[in-house]
Coordinates of C-alpha atoms in Angstrom, one line a residue:
X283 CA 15.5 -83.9 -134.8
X284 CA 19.0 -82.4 -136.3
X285 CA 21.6 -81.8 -134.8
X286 CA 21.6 -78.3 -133.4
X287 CA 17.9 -79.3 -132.2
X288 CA 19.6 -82.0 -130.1
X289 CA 22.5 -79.6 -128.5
X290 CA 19.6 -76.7 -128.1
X291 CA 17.2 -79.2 -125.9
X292 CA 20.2 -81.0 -123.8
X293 CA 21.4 -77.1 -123.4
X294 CA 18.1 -76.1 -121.7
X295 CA 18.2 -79.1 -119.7
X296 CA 21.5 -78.6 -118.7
X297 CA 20.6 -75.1 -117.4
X298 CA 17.3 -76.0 -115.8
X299 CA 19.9 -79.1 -113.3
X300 CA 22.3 -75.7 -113.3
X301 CA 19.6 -73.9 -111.6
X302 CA 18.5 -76.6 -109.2
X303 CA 22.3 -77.7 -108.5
X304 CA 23.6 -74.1 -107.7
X305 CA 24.9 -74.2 -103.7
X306 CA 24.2 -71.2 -102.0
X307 CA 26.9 -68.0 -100.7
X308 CA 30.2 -68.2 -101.1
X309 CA 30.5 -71.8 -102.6
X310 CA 27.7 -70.9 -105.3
X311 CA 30.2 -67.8 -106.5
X312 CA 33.2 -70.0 -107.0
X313 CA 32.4 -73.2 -108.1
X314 CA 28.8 -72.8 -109.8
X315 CA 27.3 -76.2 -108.8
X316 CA 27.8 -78.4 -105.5
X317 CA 28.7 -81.1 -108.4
X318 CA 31.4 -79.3 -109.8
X319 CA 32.8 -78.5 -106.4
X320 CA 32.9 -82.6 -105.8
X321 CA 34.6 -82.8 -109.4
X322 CA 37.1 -80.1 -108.4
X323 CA 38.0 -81.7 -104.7
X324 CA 38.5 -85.2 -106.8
X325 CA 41.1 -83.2 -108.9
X326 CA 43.0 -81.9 -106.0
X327 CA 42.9 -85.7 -104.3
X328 CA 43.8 -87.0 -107.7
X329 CA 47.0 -84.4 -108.3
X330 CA 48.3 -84.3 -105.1
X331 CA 48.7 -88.4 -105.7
X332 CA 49.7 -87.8 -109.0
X333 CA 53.0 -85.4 -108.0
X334 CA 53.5 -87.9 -104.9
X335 CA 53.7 -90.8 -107.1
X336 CA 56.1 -89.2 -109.1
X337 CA 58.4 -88.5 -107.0
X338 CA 58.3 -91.8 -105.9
X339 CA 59.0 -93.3 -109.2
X340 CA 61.9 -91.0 -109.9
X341 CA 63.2 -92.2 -106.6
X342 CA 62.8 -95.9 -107.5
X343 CA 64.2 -95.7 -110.8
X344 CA 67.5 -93.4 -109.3
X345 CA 67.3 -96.7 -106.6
X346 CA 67.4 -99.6 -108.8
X347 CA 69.3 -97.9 -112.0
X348 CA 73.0 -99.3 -112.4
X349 CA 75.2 -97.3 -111.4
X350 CA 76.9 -94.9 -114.0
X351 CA 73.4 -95.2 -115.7
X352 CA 71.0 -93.3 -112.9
X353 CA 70.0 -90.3 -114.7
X354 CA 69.6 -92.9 -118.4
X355 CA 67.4 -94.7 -116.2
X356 CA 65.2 -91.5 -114.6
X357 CA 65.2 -90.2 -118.2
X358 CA 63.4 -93.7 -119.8
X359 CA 61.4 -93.7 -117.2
X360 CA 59.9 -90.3 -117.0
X361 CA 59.6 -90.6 -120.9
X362 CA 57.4 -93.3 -120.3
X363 CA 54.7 -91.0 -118.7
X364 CA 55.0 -88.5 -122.2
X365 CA 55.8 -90.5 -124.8
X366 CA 52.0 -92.4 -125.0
X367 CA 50.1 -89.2 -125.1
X368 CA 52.6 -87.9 -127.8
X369 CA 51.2 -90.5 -129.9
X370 CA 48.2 -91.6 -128.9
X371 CA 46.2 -88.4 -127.4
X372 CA 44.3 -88.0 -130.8
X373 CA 42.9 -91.6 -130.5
X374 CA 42.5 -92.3 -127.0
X375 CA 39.6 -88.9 -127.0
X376 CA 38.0 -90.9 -129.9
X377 CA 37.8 -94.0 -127.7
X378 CA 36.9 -91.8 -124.4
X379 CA 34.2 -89.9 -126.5
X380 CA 32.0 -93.2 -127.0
X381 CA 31.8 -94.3 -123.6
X382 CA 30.2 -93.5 -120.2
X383 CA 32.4 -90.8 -118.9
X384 CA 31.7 -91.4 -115.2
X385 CA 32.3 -95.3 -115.5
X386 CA 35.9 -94.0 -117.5
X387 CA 37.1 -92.1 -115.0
X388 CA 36.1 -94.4 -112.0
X389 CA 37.7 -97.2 -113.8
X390 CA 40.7 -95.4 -114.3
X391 CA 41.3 -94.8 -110.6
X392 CA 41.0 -97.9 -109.5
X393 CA 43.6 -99.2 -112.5
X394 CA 45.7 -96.7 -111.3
X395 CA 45.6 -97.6 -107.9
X396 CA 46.3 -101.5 -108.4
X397 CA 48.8 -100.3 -110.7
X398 CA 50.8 -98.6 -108.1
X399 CA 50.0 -100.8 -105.2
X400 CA 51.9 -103.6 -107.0
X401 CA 54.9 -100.8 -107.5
X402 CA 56.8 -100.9 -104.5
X403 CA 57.2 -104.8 -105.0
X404 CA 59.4 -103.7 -108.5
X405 CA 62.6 -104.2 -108.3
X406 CA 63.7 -104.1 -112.0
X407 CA 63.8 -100.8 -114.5
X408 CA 61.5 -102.9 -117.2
X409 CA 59.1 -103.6 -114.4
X410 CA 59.3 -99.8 -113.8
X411 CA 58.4 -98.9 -117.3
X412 CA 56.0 -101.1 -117.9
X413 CA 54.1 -100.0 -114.4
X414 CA 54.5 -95.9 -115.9
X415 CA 53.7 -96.9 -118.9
X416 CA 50.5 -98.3 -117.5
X417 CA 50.0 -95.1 -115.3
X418 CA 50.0 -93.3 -118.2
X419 CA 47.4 -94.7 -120.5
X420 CA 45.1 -94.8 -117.2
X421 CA 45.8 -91.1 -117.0
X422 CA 45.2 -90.3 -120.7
X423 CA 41.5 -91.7 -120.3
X424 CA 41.0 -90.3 -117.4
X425 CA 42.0 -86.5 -118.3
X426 CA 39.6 -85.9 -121.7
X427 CA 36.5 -87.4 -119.3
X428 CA 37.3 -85.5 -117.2
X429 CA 37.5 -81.7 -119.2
X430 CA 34.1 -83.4 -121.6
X431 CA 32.4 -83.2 -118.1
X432 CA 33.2 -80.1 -116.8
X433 CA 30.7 -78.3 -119.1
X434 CA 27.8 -80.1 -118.1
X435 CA 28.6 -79.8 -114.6
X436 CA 29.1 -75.7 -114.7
X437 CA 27.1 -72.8 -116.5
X438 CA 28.6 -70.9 -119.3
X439 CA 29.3 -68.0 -117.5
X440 CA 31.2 -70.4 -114.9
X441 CA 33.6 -71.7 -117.1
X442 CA 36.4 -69.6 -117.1
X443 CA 36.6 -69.7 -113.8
X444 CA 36.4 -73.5 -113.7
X445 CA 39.4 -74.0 -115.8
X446 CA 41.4 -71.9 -113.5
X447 CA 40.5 -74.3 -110.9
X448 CA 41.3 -77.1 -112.7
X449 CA 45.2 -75.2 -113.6
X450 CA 44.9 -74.2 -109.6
X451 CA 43.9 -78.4 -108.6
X452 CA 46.4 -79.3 -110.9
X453 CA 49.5 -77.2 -110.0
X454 CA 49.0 -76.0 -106.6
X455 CA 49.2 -79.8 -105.1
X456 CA 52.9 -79.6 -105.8
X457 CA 53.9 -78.2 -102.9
X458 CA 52.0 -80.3 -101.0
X459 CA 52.7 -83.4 -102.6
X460 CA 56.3 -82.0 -101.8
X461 CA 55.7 -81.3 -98.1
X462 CA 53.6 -85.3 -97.7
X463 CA 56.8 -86.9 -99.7
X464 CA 59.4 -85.0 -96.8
X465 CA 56.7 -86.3 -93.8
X466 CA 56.7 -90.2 -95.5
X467 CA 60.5 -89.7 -96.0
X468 CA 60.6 -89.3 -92.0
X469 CA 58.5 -91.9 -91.1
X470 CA 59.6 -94.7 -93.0
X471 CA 63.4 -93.8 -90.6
X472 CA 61.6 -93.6 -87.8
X473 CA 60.0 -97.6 -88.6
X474 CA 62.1 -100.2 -87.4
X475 CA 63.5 -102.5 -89.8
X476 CA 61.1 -105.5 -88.6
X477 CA 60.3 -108.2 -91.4
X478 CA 56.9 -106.8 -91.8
X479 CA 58.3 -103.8 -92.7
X480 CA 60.6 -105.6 -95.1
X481 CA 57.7 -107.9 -96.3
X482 CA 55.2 -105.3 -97.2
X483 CA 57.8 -103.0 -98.5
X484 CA 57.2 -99.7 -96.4
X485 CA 60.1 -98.0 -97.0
X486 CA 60.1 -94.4 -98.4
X487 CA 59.2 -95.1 -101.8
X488 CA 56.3 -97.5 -100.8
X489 CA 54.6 -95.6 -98.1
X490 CA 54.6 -93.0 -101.1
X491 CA 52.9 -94.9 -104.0
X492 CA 50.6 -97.0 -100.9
X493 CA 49.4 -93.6 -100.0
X494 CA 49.0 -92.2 -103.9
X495 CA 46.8 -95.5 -104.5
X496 CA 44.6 -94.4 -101.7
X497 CA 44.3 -91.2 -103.0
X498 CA 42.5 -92.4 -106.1
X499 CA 40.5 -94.9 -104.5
X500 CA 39.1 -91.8 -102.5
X501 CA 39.4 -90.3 -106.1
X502 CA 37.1 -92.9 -107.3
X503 CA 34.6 -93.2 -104.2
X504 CA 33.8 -89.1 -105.1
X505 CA 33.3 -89.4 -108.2
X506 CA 31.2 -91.8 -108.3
X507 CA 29.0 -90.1 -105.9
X508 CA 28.5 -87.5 -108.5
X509 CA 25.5 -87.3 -110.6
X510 CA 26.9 -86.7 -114.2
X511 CA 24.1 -85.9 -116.6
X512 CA 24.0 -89.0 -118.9
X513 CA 24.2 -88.4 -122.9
X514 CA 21.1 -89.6 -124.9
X515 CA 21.4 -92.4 -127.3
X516 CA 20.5 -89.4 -129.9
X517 CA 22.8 -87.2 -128.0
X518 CA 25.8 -90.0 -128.7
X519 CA 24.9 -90.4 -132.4
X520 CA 24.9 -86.7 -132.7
X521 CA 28.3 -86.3 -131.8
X522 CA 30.7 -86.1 -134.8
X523 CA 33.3 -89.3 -134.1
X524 CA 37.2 -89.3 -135.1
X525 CA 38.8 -91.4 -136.3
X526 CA 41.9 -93.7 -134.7
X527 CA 44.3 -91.6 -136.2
X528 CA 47.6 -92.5 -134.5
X529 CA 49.5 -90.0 -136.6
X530 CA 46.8 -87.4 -135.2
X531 CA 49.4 -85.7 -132.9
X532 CA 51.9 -84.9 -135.7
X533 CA 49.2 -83.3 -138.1
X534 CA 47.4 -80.9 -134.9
X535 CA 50.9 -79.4 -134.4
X536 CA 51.5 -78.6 -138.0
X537 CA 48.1 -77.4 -138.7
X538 CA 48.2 -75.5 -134.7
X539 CA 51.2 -73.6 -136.1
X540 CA 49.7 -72.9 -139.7
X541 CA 47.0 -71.4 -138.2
X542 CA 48.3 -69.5 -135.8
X543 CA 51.7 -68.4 -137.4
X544 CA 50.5 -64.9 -138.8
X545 CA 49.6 -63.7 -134.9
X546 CA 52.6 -62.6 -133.1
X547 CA 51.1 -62.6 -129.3
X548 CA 50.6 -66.2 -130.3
X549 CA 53.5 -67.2 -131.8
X550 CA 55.7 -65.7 -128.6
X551 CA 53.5 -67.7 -126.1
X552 CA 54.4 -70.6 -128.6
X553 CA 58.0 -70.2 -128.5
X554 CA 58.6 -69.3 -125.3
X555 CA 56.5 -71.9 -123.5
X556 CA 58.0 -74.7 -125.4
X557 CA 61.1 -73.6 -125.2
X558 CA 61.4 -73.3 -122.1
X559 CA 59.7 -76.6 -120.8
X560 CA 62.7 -78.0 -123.0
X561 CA 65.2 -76.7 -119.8
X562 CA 62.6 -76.9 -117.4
X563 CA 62.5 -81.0 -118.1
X564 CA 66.4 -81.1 -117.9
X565 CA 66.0 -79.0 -114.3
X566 CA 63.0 -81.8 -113.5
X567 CA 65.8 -84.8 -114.6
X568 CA 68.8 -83.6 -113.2
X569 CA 67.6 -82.1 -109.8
X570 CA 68.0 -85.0 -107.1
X571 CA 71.3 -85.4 -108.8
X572 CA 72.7 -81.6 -108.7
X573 CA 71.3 -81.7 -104.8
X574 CA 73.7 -85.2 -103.9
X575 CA 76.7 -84.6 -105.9
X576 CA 76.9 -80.5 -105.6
X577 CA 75.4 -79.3 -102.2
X578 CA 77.3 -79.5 -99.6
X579 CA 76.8 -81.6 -96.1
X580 CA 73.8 -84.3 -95.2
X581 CA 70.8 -81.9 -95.0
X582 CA 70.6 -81.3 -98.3
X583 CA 67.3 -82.7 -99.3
X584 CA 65.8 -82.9 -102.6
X585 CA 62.6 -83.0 -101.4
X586 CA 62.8 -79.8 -99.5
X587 CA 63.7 -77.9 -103.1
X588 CA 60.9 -79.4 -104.5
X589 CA 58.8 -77.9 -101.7
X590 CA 60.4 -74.7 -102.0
X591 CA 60.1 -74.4 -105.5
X592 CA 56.2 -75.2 -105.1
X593 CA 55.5 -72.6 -102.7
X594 CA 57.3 -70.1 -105.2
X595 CA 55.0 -71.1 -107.8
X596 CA 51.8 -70.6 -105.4
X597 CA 52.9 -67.5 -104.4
X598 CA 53.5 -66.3 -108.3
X599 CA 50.4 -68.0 -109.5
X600 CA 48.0 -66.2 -107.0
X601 CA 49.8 -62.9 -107.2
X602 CA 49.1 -63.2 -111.4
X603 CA 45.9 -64.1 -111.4
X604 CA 45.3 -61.2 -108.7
X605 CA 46.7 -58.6 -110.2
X606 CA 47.3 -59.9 -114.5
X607 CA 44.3 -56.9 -114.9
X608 CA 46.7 -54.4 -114.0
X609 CA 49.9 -55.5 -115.7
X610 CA 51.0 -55.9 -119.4
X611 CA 50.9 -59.4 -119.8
X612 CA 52.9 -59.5 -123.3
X613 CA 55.7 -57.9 -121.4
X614 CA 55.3 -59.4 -117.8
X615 CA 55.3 -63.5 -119.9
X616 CA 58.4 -62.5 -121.4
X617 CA 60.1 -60.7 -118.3
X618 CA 58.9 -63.4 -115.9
X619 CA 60.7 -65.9 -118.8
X620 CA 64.2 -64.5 -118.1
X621 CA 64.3 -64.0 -115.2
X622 CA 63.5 -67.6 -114.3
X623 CA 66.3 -68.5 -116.5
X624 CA 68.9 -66.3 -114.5
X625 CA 67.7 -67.3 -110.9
X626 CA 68.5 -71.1 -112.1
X627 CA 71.8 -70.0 -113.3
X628 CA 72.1 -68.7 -110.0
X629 CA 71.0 -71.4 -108.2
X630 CA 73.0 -74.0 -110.1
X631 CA 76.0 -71.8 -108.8
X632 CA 75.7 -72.2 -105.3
X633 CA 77.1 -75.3 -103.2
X634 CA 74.8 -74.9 -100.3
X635 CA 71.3 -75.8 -99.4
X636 CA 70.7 -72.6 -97.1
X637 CA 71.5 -70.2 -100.4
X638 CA 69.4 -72.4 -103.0
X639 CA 66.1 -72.5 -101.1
X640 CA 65.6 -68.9 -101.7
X641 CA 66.9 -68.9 -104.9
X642 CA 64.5 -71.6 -105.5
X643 CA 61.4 -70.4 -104.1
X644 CA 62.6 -66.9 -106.6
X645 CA 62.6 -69.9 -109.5
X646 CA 59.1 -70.6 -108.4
X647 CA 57.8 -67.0 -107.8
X648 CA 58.9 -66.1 -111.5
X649 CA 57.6 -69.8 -113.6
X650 CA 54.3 -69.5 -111.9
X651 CA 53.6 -66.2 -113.7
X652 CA 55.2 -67.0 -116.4
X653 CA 52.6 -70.4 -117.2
X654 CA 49.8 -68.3 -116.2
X655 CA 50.0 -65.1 -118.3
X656 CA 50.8 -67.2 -121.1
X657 CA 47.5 -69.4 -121.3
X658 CA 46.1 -65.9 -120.3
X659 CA 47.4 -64.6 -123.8
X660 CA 46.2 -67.1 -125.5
X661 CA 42.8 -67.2 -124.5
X662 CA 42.6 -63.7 -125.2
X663 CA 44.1 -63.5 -128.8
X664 CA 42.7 -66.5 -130.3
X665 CA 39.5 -66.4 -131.9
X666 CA 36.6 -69.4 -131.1
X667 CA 37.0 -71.1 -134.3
X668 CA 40.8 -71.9 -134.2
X669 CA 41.2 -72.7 -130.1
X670 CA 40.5 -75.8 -129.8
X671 CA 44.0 -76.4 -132.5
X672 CA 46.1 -74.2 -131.0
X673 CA 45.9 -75.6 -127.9
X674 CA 46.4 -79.4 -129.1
X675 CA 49.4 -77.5 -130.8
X676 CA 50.9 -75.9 -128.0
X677 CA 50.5 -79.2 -125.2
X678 CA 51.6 -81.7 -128.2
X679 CA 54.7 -79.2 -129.0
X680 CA 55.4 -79.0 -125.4
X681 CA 55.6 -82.9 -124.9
X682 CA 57.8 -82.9 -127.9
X683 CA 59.9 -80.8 -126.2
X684 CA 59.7 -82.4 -122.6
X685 CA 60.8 -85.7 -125.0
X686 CA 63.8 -84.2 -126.2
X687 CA 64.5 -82.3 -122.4
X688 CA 64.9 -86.0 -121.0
X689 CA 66.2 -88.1 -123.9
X690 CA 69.1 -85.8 -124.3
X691 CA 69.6 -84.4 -120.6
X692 CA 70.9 -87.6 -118.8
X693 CA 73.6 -88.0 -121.2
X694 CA 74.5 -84.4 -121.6
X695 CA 75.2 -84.1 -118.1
X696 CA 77.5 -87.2 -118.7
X697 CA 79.4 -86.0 -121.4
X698 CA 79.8 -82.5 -120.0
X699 CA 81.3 -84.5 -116.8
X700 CA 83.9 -86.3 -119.0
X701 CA 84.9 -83.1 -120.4
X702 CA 85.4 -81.1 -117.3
X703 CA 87.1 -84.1 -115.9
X704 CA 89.2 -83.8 -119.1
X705 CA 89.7 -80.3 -119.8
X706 CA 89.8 -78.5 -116.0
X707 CA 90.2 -81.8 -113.9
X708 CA 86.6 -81.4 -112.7
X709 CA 87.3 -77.3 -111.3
X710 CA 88.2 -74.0 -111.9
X711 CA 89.3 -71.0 -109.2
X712 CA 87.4 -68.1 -109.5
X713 CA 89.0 -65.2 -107.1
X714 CA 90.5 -67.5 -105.8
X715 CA 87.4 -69.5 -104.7
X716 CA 87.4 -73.3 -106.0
X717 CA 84.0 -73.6 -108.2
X718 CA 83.4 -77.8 -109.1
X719 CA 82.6 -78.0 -113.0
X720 CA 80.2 -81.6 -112.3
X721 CA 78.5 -82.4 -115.6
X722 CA 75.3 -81.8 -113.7
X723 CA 76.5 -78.3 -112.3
X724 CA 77.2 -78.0 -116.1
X725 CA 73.8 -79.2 -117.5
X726 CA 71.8 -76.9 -114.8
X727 CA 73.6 -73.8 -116.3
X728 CA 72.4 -74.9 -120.0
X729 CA 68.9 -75.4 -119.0
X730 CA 69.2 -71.5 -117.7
X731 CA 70.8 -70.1 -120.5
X732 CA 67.9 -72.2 -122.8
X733 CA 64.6 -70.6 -120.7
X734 CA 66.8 -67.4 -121.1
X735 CA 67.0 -67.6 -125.0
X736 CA 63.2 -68.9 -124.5
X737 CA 61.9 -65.6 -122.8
X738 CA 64.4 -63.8 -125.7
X739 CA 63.0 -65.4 -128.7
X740 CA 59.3 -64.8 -127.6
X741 CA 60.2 -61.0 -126.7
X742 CA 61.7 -60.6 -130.4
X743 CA 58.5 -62.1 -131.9
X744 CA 56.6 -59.6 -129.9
X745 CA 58.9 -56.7 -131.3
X746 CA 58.6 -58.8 -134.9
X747 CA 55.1 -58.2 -134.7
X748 CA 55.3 -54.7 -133.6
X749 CA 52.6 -55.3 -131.0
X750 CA 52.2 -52.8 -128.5
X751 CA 50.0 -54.0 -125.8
X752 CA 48.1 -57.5 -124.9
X753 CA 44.6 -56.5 -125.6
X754 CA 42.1 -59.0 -126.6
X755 CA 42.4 -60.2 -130.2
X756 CA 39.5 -61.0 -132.8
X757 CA 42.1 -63.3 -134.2
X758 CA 41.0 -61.7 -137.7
X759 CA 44.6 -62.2 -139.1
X760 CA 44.3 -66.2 -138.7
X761 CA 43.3 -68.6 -141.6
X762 CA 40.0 -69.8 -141.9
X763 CA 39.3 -73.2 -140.7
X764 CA 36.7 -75.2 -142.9
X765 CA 35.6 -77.4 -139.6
X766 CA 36.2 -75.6 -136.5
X767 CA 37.4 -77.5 -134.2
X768 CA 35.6 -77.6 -130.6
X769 CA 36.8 -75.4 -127.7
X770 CA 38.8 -77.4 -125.0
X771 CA 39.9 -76.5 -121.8
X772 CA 43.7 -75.4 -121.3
X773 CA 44.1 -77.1 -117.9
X774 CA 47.1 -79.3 -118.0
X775 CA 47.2 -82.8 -117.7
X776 CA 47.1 -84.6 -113.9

């Protein structure tokens, strides 16, 4: 039996446990397949532990970081979580693709959650590397099982809608992560400072990473409860292996942005995403530190920006997938792009907490929209045969960019301090008003001015490319690709 044979008679199986799998009402319109559904309430478990943890590790890391040296040490350690999936993406999919998915992802739960049981226990910034480090690879395995499984799980004509879930599982457990990290914040004051509490470590930053193991252990229990159609041994030789390119990464972005440079919707969605993540990851870096050294009094607390940043982005997500049918999308990704780069100049102007939130949740309200219409784009204007590249081009050129974001935005915010210090004795008066120059305050404004010039550039390769409207593209004007590449889901990673 050849190959297409093969995909033709797993495809009518597939449809035939589709049929039988389909919940009824409401449930049956959404999610396509009580399985899915499982898969999908795994995902929000899994993410809403995911953001919690991280929080938690940028907390530990500003904790245990010499002094002078915190944001160096929050910027090594959040490039520990990129960094491996930079250059190892291409060959950890080759590994994931010749195991049992299920017994991958179940694995990788329960790695993750010894991984971060043992966390709160660290006490040392090479400790704390090593342990993301760790976190990552789990993660990398555990994300391509994941999106290979979806398929069999959901029918064709659900799939759209199930990677919006997976975007929607992914991203809207921010705020609530957000919201969990403020409640463990409270409780670990309101503990008494008893030796068991010192022994087991249940301060704010444990109670965080001993709930985010849980959460994949529950992560873990579901999915192992699901019943995930099981490849053939045909099936498995079928399927056309990679190999353990390590240098995989480098040549998808080159040949991502050969293929789709002659398509100007594309290239804008190109620029200005990955542009913009650039001052997004310096915004990610340097926030906890603007909130202690610029807003004023003791209830400033980062974790209720965080919050109000993800209930912005829930509220722009939902109103762009509600109503992107009814506006231009080319023209509502770039608008949404600047103007999220002048509410954080905004907000990196004011000195008190009561004026950032709304600014904030207005930072939210406009990079929600502006992820969403983007991916939007470029499902619409990139032809089946060249997706699957594009894509791997876009995430690989964003980490590149989230690489540079924290490798260079620690130390910017250092040397910009200096120099204030040096040039305007840390201040300036502005009508009279006192305005603090802190290297941070400085840094903040950058990253603003950078989305800015990201919305900019991708509106003047729209103008470039004299392109009128977003309608759909046959993506015609793209090369041809001698061995298309397969489609893959645009959901980001958890």
């Amino acid at each position: 039996m050849d190959e297409e044979a093969l995909r033709s008679s797993a495809g009518l199986r597939l449809d035939d446990a589709f049929e039988a799998a389909r919940p009824s009402g409401r449930l049956e319109r959404i999610f396509g397949t009580w399985d899915f559904f499982r898969l999908w309430i795994a995902q929000v478990v899994s993410a809403t532990g995911d953001w919690l943890g991280l929080f938690a590790t940028i907390a530990l890391a500003d904790q245990i970081a010499p002094e002078g040296s915190k944001s160096t040490a929050i910027a090594l350690v959040l490039a520990t979580r990129v960094a491996p999936g930079f250059f190892l993406a291409t060959a950890v999919g080759v590994i994931v693709d010749r195991l049992d998915r299920k017994r991958v992802m179940v694995t990788c739960d329960l790695g993750r959650a010894a991984v971060l049981v043992s966390l709160p226990f660290v006490d040392t910034l090479v400790g704390l590397i090593i342990a993301s480090t760790l976190l990552e690879l789990l993660t990398m395995m555990w994300q391509p099982a994941k999106e290979a499984t979806v398929p069999n799980l959901v029918p064709r004509d659900k799939l759209t809608s199930a990677n919006s879930l997976n975007v929607a599982a992914a991203y809207g457990m921010f705020p609530v992560a957000a919201g969990v990290a403020a409640l463990l914040a409270k409780a670990a004051e309101a503990v008494s400072d008893e030796g068991w509490v010192t022994t087991f470590r249940l301060n704010e930053e444990g109670l965080a990473f001993y709930v985010d193991a849980l959460s994949f252990l529950v992560t873990a229990l579901i999915i192992w409860r699901i019943a995930i159609p099981a490849r053939t041994r045909d099936e498995r030789r079928a399927t056309k292996r990679g190999s353990l390119d390590l240098g995989g990464a480098i040549r998808e972005l080159r040949e991502g942005w050969r293929l789709v440079g002659k398509n100007p919707i594309v290239r804008s969605v190109n620029v200005g995403l990955a542009t913009a993540v650039m001052g997004a990851g310096m915004v990610f870096l340097l926030g906890a530190r603007f909130v202690d050294e610029v807003i004023v009094g003791r209830e400033a607390d980062f974790h209720a920006v965080l919050f109000s940043l993800g209930v912005g982005m829930a509220i722009g997500v939902g109103s762009a997938s509600a109503l992107q049918n009814r506006i231009n999308r080319t023209r509502g990704f770039t608008s949404a792009l600047i103007g999220a780069g002048v509410v954080l100049l905004a907000a990196a102007s004011v000195d008190r907490l009561s004026l950032m939130i709304p600014l904030v949740v207005m930072l939210g309200m406009l990079a929600g929209p502006s992820y969403v219409l983007g991916f939007t784009l470029l499902h619409e204007n990139v032809s089946n045969e060249i997706r699957g590249r594009v894509f791997s081009a876009l995430l690989v050129l964003v980490r590149l960019c989230v690489l540079i974001a924290l490798a260079v935005g620690g130390v910017l915010a250092d040397l910009l301090d200096n120099l204030s210090e040096r040039w305007w004795d840390g201040f300036i008066t502005v009508l009279g008003a006192r305005v603090e120059l802190p290297g941070v305050r400085l840094t903040m404004w950058l990253a603003g001015v950078i989305i800015v010039v990201a919305g900019g550039l991708a509106s003047w390769s729209l103008r470039a490319g004299a392109v009128p409207a977003a309608g759909p593209a046959d993506g015609s004007d793209a090369p041809e690709v001698e061995e298309p590449a397969a489609e893959t889901s645009a959901g980001p990673e958890q």
